[in-house]
Coordinates of C-alpha atoms in Angstrom, one line a residue:
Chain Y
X1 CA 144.0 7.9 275.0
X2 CA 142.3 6.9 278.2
X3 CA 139.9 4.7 275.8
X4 CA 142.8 2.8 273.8
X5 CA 144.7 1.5 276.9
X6 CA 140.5 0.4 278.0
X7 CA 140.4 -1.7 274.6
X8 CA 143.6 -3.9 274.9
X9 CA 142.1 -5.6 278.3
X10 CA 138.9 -5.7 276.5
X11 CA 140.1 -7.6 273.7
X12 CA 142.5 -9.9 275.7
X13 CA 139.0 -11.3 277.7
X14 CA 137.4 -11.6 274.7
X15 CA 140.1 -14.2 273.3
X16 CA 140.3 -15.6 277.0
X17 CA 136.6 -15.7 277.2
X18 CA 136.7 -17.5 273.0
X19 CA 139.7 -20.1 274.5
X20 CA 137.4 -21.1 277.3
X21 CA 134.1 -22.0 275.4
X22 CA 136.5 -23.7 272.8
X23 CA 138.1 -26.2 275.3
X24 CA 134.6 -27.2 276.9
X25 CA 133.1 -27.6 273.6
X26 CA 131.7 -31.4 274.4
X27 CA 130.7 -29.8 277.9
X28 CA 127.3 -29.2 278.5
X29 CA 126.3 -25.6 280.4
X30 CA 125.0 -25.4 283.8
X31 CA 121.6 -24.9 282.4
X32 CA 121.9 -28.0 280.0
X33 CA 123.0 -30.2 283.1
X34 CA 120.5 -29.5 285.4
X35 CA 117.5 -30.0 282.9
X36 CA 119.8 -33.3 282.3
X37 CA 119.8 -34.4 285.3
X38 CA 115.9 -34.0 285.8
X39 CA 115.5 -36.1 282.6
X40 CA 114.9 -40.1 282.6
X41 CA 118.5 -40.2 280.6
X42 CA 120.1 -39.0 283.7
X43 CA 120.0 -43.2 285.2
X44 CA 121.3 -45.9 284.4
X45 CA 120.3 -49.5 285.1
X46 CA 122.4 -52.2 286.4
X47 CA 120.4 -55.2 287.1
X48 CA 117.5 -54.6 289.9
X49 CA 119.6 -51.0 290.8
X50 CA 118.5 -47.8 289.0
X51 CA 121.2 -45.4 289.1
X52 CA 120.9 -41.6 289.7
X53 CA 123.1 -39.2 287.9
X54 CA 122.3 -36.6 290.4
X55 CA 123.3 -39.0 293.7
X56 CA 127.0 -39.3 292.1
X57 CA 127.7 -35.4 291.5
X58 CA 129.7 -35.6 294.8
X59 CA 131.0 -38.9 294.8
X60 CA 132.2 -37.9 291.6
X61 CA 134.2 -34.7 293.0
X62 CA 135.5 -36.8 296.3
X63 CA 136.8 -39.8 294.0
X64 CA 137.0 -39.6 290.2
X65 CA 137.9 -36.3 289.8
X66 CA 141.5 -36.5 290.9
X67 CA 142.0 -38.3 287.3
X68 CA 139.0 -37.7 285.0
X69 CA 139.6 -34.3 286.1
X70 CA 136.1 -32.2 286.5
X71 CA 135.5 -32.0 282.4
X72 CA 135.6 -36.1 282.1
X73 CA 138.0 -35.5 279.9
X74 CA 140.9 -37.6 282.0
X75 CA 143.0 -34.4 282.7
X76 CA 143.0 -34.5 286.6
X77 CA 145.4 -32.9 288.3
X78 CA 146.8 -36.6 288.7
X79 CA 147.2 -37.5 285.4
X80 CA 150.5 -36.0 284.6
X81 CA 152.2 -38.6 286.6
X82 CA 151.0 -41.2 284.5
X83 CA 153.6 -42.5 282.4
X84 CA 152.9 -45.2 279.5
X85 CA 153.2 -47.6 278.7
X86 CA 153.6 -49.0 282.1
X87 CA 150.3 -46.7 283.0
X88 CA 147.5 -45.7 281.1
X89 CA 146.1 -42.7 280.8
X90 CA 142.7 -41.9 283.0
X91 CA 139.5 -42.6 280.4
X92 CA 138.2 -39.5 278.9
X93 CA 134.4 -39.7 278.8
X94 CA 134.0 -37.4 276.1
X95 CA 135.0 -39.5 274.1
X96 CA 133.0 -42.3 275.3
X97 CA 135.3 -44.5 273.8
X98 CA 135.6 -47.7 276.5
X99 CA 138.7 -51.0 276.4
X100 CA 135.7 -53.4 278.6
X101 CA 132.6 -53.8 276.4
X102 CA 129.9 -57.0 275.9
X103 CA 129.0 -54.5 272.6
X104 CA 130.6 -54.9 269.3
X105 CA 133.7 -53.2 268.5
X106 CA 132.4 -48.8 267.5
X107 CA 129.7 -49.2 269.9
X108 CA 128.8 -47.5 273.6
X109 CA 129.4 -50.4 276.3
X110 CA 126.3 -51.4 278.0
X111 CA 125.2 -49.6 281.8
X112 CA 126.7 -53.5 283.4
X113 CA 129.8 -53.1 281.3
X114 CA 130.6 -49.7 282.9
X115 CA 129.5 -50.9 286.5
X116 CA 131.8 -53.8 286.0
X117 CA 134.5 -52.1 285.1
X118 CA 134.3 -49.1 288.2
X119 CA 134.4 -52.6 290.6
X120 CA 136.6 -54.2 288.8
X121 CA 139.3 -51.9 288.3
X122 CA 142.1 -51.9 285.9
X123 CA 145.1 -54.3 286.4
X124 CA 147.8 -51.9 285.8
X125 CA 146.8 -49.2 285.8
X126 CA 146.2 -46.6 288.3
X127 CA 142.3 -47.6 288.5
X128 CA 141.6 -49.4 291.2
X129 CA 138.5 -51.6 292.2
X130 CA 135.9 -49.5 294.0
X131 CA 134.5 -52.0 295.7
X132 CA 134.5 -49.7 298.8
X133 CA 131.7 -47.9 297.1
X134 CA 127.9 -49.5 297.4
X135 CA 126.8 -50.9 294.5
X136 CA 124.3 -48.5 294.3
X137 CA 126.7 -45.7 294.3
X138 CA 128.9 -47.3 291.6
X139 CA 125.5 -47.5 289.5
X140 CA 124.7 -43.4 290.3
X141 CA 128.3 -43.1 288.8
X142 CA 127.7 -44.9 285.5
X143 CA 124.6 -42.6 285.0
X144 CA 126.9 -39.8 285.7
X145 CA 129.4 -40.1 283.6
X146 CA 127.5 -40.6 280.6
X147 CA 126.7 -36.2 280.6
X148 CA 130.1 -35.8 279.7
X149 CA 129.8 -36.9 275.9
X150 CA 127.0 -36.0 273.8
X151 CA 127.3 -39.6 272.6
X152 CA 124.9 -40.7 274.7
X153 CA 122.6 -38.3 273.6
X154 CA 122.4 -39.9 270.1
X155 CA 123.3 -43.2 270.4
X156 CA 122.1 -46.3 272.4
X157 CA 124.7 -48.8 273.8
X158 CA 125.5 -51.6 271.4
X159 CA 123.7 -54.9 271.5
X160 CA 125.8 -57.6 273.5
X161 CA 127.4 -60.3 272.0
X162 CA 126.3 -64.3 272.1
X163 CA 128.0 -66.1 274.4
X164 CA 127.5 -69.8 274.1
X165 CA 127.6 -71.7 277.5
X166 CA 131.5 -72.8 278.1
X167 CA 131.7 -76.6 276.9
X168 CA 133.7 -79.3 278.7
X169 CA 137.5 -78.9 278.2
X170 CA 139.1 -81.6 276.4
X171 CA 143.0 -82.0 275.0
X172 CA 140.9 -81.7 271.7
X173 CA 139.6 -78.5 272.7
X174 CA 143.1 -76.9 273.7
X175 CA 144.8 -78.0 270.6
X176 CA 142.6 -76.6 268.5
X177 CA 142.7 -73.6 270.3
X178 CA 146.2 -72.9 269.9
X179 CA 145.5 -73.8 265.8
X180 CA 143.3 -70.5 266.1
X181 CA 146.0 -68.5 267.8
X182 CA 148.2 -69.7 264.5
X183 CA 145.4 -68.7 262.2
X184 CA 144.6 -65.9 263.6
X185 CA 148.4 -65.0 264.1
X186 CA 148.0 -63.5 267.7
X187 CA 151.8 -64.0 268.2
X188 CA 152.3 -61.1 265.8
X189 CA 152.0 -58.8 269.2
X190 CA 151.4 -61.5 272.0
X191 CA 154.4 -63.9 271.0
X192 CA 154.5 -67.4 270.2
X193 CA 154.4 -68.0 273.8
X194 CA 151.9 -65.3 275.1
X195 CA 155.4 -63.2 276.5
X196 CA 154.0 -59.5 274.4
X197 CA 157.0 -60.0 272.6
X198 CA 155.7 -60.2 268.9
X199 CA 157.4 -58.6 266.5
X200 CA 154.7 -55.7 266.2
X201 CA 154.9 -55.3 270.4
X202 CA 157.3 -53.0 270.6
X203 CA 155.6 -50.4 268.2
X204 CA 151.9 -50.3 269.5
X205 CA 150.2 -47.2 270.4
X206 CA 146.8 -46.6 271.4
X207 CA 144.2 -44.1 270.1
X208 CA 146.1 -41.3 271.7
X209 CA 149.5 -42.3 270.5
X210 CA 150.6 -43.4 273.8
X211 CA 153.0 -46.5 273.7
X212 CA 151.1 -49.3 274.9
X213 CA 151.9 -53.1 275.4
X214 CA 150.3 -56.0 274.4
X215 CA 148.9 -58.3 277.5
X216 CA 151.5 -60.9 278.8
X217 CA 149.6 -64.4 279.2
X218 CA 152.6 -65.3 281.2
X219 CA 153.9 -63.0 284.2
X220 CA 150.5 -63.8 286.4
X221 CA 149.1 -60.3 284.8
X222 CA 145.6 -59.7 285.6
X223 CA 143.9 -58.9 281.9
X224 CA 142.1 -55.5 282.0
X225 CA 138.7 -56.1 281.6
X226 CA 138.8 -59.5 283.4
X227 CA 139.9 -63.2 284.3
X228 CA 136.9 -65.3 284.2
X229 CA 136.6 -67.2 281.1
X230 CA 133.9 -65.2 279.9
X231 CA 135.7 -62.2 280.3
X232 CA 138.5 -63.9 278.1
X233 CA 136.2 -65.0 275.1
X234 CA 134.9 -61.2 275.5
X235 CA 138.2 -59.2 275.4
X236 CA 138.7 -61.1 272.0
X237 CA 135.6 -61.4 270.4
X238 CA 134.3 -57.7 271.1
X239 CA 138.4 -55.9 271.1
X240 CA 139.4 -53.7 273.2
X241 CA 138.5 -50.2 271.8
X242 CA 140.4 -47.5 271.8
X243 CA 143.7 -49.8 272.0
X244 CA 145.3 -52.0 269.0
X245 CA 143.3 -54.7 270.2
X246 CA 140.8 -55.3 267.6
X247 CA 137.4 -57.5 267.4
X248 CA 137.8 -61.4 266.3
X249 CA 134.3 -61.8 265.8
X250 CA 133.9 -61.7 262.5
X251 CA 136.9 -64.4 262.3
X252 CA 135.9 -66.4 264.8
X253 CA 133.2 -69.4 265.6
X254 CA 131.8 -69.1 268.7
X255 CA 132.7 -73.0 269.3
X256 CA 136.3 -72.0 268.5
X257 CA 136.6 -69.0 270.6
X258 CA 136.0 -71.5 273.4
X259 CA 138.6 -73.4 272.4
X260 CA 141.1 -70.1 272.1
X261 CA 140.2 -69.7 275.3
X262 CA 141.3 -72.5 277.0
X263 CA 144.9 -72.6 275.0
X264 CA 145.0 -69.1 276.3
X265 CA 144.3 -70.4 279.8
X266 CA 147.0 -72.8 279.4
X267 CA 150.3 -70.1 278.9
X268 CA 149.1 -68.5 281.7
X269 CA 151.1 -69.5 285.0
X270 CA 149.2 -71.8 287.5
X271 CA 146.3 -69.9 289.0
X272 CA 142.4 -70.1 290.2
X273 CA 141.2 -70.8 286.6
X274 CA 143.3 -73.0 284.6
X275 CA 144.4 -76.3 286.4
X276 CA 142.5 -78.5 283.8
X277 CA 144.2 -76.3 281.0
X278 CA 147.8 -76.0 282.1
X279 CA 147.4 -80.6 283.3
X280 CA 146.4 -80.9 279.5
X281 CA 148.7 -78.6 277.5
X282 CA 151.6 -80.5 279.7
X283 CA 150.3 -83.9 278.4
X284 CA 149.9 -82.9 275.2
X285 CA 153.1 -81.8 275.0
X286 CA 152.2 -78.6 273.1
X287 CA 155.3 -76.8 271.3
X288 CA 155.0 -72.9 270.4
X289 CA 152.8 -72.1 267.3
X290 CA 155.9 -71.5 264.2
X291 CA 155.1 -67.9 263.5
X292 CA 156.4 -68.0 259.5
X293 CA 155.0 -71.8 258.4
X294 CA 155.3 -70.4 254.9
X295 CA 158.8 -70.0 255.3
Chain A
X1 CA 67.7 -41.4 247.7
X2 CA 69.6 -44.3 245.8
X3 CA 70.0 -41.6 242.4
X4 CA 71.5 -39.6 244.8
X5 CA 74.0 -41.2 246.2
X6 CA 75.0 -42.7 242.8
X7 CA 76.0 -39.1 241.7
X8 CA 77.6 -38.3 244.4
X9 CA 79.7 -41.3 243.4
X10 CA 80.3 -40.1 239.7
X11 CA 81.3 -36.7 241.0
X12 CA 83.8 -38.4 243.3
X13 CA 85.1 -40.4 240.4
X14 CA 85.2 -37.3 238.1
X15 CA 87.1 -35.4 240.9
X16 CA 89.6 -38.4 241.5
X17 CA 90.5 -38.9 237.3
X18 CA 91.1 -35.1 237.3
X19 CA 93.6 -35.2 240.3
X20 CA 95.4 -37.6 238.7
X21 CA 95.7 -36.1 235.2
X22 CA 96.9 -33.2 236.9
X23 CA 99.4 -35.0 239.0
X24 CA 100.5 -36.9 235.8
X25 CA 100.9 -33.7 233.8
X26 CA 102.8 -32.1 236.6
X27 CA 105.4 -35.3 236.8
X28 CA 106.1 -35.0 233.2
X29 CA 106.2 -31.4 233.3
X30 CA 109.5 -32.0 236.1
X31 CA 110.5 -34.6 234.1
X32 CA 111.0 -32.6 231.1
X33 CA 112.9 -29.9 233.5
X34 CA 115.2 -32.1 234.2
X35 CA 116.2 -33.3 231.2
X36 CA 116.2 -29.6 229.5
X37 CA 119.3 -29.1 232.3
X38 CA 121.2 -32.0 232.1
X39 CA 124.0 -33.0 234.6
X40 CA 127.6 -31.6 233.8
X41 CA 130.9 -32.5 234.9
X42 CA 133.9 -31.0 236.5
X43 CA 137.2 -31.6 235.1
X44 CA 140.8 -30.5 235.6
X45 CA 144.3 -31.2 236.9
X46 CA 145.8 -31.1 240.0
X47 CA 149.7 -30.4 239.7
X48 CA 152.9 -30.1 242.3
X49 CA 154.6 -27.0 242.3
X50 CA 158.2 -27.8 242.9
X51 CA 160.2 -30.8 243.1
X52 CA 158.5 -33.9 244.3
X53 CA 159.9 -34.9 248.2
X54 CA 161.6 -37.8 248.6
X55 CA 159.4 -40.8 250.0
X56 CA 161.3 -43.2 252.1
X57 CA 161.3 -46.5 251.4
X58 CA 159.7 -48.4 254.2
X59 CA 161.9 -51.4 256.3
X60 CA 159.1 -54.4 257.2
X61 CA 161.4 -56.3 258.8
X62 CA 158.7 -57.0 261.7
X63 CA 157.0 -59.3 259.3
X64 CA 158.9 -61.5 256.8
X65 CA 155.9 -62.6 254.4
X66 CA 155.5 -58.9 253.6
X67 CA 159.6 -58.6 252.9
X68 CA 159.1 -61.2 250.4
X69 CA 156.2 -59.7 248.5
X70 CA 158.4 -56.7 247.9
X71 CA 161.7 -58.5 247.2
X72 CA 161.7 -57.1 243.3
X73 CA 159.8 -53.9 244.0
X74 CA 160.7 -51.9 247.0
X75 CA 157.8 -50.2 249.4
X76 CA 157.7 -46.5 249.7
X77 CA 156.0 -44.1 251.9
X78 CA 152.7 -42.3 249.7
X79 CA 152.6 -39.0 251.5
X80 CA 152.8 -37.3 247.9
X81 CA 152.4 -39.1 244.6
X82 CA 153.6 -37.8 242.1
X83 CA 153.1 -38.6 238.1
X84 CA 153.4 -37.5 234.8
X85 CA 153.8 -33.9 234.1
X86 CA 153.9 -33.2 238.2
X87 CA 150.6 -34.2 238.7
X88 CA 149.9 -34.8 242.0
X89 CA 147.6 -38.3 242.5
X90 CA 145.4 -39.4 245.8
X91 CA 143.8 -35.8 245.9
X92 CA 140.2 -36.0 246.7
X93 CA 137.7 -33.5 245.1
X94 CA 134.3 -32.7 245.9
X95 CA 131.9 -30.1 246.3
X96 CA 132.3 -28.1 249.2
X97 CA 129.9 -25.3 248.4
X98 CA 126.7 -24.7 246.7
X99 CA 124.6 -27.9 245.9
X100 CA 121.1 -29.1 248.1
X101 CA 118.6 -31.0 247.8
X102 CA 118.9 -34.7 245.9
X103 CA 122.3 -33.8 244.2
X104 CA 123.6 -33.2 247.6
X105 CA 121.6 -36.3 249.2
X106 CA 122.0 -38.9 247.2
X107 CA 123.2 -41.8 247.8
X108 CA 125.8 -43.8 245.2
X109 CA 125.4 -47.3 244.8
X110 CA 128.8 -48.1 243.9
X111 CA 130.4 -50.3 247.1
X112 CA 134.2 -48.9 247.3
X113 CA 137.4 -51.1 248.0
X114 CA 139.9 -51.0 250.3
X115 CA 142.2 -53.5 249.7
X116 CA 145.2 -54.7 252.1
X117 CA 148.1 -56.0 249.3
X118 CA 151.5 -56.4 249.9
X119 CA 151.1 -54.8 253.3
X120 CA 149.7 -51.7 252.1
X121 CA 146.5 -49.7 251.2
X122 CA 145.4 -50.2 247.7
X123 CA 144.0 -47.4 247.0
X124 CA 145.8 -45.6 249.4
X125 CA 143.0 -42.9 249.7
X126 CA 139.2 -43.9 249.5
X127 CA 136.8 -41.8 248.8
X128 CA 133.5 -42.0 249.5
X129 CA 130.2 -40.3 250.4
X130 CA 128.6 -40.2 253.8
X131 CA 126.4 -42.8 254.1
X132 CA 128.3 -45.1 251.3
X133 CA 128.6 -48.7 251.7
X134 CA 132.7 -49.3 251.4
X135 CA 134.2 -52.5 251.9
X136 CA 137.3 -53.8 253.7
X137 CA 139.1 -57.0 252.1
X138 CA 142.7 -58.7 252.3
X139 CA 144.3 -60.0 249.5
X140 CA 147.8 -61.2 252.1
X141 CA 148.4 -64.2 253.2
X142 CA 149.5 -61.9 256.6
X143 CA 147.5 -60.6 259.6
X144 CA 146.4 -57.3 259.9
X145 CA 143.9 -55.3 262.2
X146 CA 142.0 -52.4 260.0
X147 CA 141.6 -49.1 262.5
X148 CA 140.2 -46.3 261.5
X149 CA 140.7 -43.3 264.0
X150 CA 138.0 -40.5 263.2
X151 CA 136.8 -38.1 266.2
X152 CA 133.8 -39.6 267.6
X153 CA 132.8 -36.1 268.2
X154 CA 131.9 -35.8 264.4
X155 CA 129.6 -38.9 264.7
X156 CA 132.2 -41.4 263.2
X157 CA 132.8 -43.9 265.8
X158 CA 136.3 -45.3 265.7
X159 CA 136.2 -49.6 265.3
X160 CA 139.0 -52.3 265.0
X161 CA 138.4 -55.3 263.3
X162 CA 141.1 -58.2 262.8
X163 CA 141.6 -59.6 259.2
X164 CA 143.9 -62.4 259.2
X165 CA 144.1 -64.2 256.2
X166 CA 141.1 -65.3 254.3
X167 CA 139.3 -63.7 256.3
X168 CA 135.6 -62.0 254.9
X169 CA 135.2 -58.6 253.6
X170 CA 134.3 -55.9 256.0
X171 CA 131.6 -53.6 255.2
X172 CA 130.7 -50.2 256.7
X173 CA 129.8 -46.8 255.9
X174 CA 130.6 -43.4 257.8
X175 CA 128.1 -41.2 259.4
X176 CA 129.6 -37.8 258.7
X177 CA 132.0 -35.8 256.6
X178 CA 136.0 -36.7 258.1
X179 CA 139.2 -37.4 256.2
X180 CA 139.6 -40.5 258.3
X181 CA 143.3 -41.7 259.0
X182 CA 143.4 -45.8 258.8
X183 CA 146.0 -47.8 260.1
X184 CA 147.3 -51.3 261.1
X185 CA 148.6 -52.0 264.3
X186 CA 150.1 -55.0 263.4
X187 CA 152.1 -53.1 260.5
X188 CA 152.6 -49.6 261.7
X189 CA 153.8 -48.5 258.6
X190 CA 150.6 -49.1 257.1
X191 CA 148.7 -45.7 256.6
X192 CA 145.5 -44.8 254.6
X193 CA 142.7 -42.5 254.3
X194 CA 138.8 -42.8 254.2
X195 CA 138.0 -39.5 252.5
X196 CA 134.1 -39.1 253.7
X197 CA 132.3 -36.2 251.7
X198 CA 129.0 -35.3 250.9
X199 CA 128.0 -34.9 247.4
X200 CA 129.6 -36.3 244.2
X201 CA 133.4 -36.8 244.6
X202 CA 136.1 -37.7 242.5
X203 CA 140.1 -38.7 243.0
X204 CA 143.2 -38.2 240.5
X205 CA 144.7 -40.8 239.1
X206 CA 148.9 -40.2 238.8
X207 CA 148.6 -38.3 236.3
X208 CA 146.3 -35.4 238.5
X209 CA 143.7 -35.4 236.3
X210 CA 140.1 -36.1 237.7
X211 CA 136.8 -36.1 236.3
X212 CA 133.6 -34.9 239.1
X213 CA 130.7 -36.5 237.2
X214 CA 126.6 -35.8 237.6
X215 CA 127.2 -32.3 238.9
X216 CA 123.6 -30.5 238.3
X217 CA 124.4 -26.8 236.7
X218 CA 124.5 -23.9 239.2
X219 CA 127.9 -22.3 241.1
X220 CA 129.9 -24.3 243.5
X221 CA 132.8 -24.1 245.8
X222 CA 135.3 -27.5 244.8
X223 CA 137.9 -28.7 247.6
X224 CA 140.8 -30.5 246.9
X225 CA 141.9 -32.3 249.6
X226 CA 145.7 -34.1 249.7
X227 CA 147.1 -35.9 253.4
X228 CA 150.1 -34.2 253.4
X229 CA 149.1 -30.7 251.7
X230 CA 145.8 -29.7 252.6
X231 CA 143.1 -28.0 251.2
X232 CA 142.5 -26.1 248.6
X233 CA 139.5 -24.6 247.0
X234 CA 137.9 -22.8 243.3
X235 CA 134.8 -21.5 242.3
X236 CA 133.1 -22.8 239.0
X237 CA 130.2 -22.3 237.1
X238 CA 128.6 -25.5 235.9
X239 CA 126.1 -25.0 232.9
X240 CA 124.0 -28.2 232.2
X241 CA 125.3 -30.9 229.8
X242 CA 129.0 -28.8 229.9
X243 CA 132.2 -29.8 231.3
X244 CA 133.0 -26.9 233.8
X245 CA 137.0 -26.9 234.8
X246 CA 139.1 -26.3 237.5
X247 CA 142.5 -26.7 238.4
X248 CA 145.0 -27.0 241.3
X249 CA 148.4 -26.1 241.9
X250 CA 150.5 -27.3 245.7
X251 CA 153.3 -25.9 246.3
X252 CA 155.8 -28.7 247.3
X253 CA 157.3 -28.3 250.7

């Protein structure tokens, strides 16, 4: 008798015990990360800075963690309050799947990507630039998060795109630009005028199923993974992964992307970039794309 | 000293010319193997059991180019396609369970299609082998973004490419065995599968019936894989140059 009532407890930490190694599956075990983090895959290298894996275990605790969560997996404690599409959802680095990338669409971002995007932060979203943080200490975190998918472990961060220098703009340059946007039918989510109101817009989702929305070229919105003009022929030409954004690069010439860039430049409202862009789209006298020409 | 060296030469030569008669004789000898136990097949039908569930027809009002390609011949969902007979089509077979070695590794040569037409998948499901080259094209005159979503866990990393159109085929091959859901963000009623298997594979037609080709003989385990059923598996015997067969009943829910 005394033996049966023994067994039920038994069994229930068994399956406890079976639920626990199931959810950590991607995790490695203490063992595995401390042989890790002696090992020369434990860095990362961001320009001149070598990062250290082991240097960012408790900057990783005192600022990440609230979102990440302590698995990586973006299920901190803080997530729950996140509420799409207005919000996304904290990256989960098991995954290793990453929006800011200079690597072609499938591959793992580059160490400078991942820097980049810890100092950058994302406009909204709750991510904020951690410029607070040494540079050195934002490079310690890039090697860190890489122990939470075995991704890195068997693959090597894709090979960055070309980036031709950025010509002179001329009205030329922004007209044709806005005859790739018709090509390649970017109003179908952005909207003839770059307002995200497409007629796919409202139904996006991302990899997760959230809702998400497509960026808004004209309410002064910051795009996620950056506002440079490299940053803009980037976001297109490499996609955003892991959102409906997808990669242009097989669809579009390197000369032309420039020139998408700059009509892109010019729907956005004035700001520290497009002067030139906005002075020449007004001259020109450039009327919305006609989303149905066949019609 | 020279005599000497010159036999040592001839016995060299002797020793070489018998190595390679014996390496010849023991290629045709597993030459001759293979062709005493030819390659069989594996044949059968899959069928519904049940009546077939009604597929809703699909509104794609966000995009009026695809409206018109489907003025005279209405799109419907292809969760379950049903044929002739109940036969149930877009269900992927392969060997789940019992081959190695070449049969097993080999690659096919044969470069898939997926085409986007009329704003949907055509085929619906591709199958393929791990490792396969598969190709992407567009046949619309429409925009659409092809996104595959396997778990990168398995090794298949998710991508997105854009394909407005004209635009070039894409091609790509998967690293492990996934049924891989594909959509289009553009169009989200646009839903497919990349069936990735290893080992020869095979899909039915409307009718259910499918045809598993250059099986070697020996005892397998075959899946059939459907989206919306699942899986479902037999054992057969295959005995070389015969057609072994196996068939497969869903229930319809």
């Amino acid at each position: 008798m005394h033996t049966n009532l023994l067994k039920w407890p038994l069994l229930l930490s068994v399956v406890v015990a079976l639920c626990f190694s199931t959810a950590a599956y991607a995790q490695l075990t203490t063992y595995q990360l401390q042989d890790w983090l002696n090992s020369p895959a434990a860095s990362s290298h961001v320009g001149d800075i070598t990062g250290n894996a082991k240097a960012a275990a408790l900057p990783y605790r005192r600022f990440c963690v609230g979102c990440h969560g302590e698995l990586g997996d973006g299920n901190g404690e803080n997530a729950v309050w996140f509420l799409t599409p207005l919000y996304a959802q904290p990256r989960n680095f098991q995954l290793a799947i990453f929006k800011c990338r200079s690597t072609p669409t499938g591959t793992l971002p580059t160490d400078q990507d991942l820097y980049d995007t810890i100092g950058r932060g994302m406009d909204r979203s709750n991510m904020p630039a951690w410029i607070p943080l040494s540079k050195q200490e934002r490079a310690d975190l890039v090697a860190w998060i890489k122990h939470y998918s075995p991704r890195w472990q068997t693959e090597k961060a894709g090979t960055p795109i070309q980036i031709p220098p950025e010509p002179e703009i001329t009205p030329e340059r922004v007209k044709a630009g806005q005859d790739v946007f018709a090509r390649m039918q970017c109003f179908k989510c952005h909207g003839v005028q770059g307002k995200a109101n497409g007629p796919s817009a409202s139904t996006l989702t991302d990899d997760l199923s959230q809702p998400i929305a497509p960026f808004n070229f004209t309410d002064g919105s910051r795009p996620k993974c950056g506002s440079t003009d490299v940053d803009i022929y980037r976001i297109f030409m490499t996609g955003l992964d892991g959102t409906p954004m997808p990669s242009f690069a097989d669809n579009i010439k390197p000369d032309e992307a420039w020139d998408l860039v700059f009509y892109l430049r010019s729907l956005q409202p004035h700001n520290a970039y497009n002067e030139k862009e906005r002075q020449i789209a007004n001259q020109l006298g450039l009327k919305p794309v006609n989303p149905n020409p066949a019609q | 000293m020279k005599r000497q060296d010159n036999s040592k030469l001839a016995a060299v030569s002797v020793c070489l010319l018998l190595c390679l008669v014996v390496a010849g004789l023991s290629l045709s000898l597993t030459n001759w193997e293979v062709s005493a136990a030819p390659e069989g097949k594996i044949t059968g039908t899959v069928k519904l059991d049940g009546t077939a569930p009604h597929m809703k027809g699909i509104d794609m009002s966000k995009d009026p180019w695809c409206v018109k390609q489907h003025a005279n011949d209405p799109a419907h969902l292809e969760l379950v396609v049903v044929g002739k007979d109940n036969g149930l089509g877009n269900v992927v077979l392969y060997i789940s369970e019992g081959l190695s070695g070449d049969a097993l590794n080999a690659k096919p040569t044969a470069v898939p299609v997926f085409d986007q037409k009329n704003c949907l998948y055509t085929p619906h499901v591709l199958a393929m082998d791990v490792g396969q080259e598969f190709k992407v094209e567009t046949s619309d005159q429409t925009a659409h973004n092809i996104h595959p979503e396997p778990n990168p866990l398995t090794g298949n990393i998710p991508w997105n490419q854009s394909q407005p159109p004209g635009a070039p085929p894409v091609t790509k091959s998967w690293k492990a065995v996934e049924m891989i859901h594909v959509k289009c963000n553009i169009h989200p009623w646009m839903s497919g599968y990349f069936a990735v298997v290893k080992g020869p594979y095979a899909i039915t037609g409307e009718d259910g019936s499918y045809t598993i080709e250059n099986v070697p003989p020996g005892s397998y385990t075959v899946t059939a894989w459907q989206e919306t059923y699942g899986n479902q598996t037999a054992k057969v015997t295959v005995a070389g140059g015969q057609s072994a067969k196996a068939d497969f009943t869903f229930k319809a829910k």
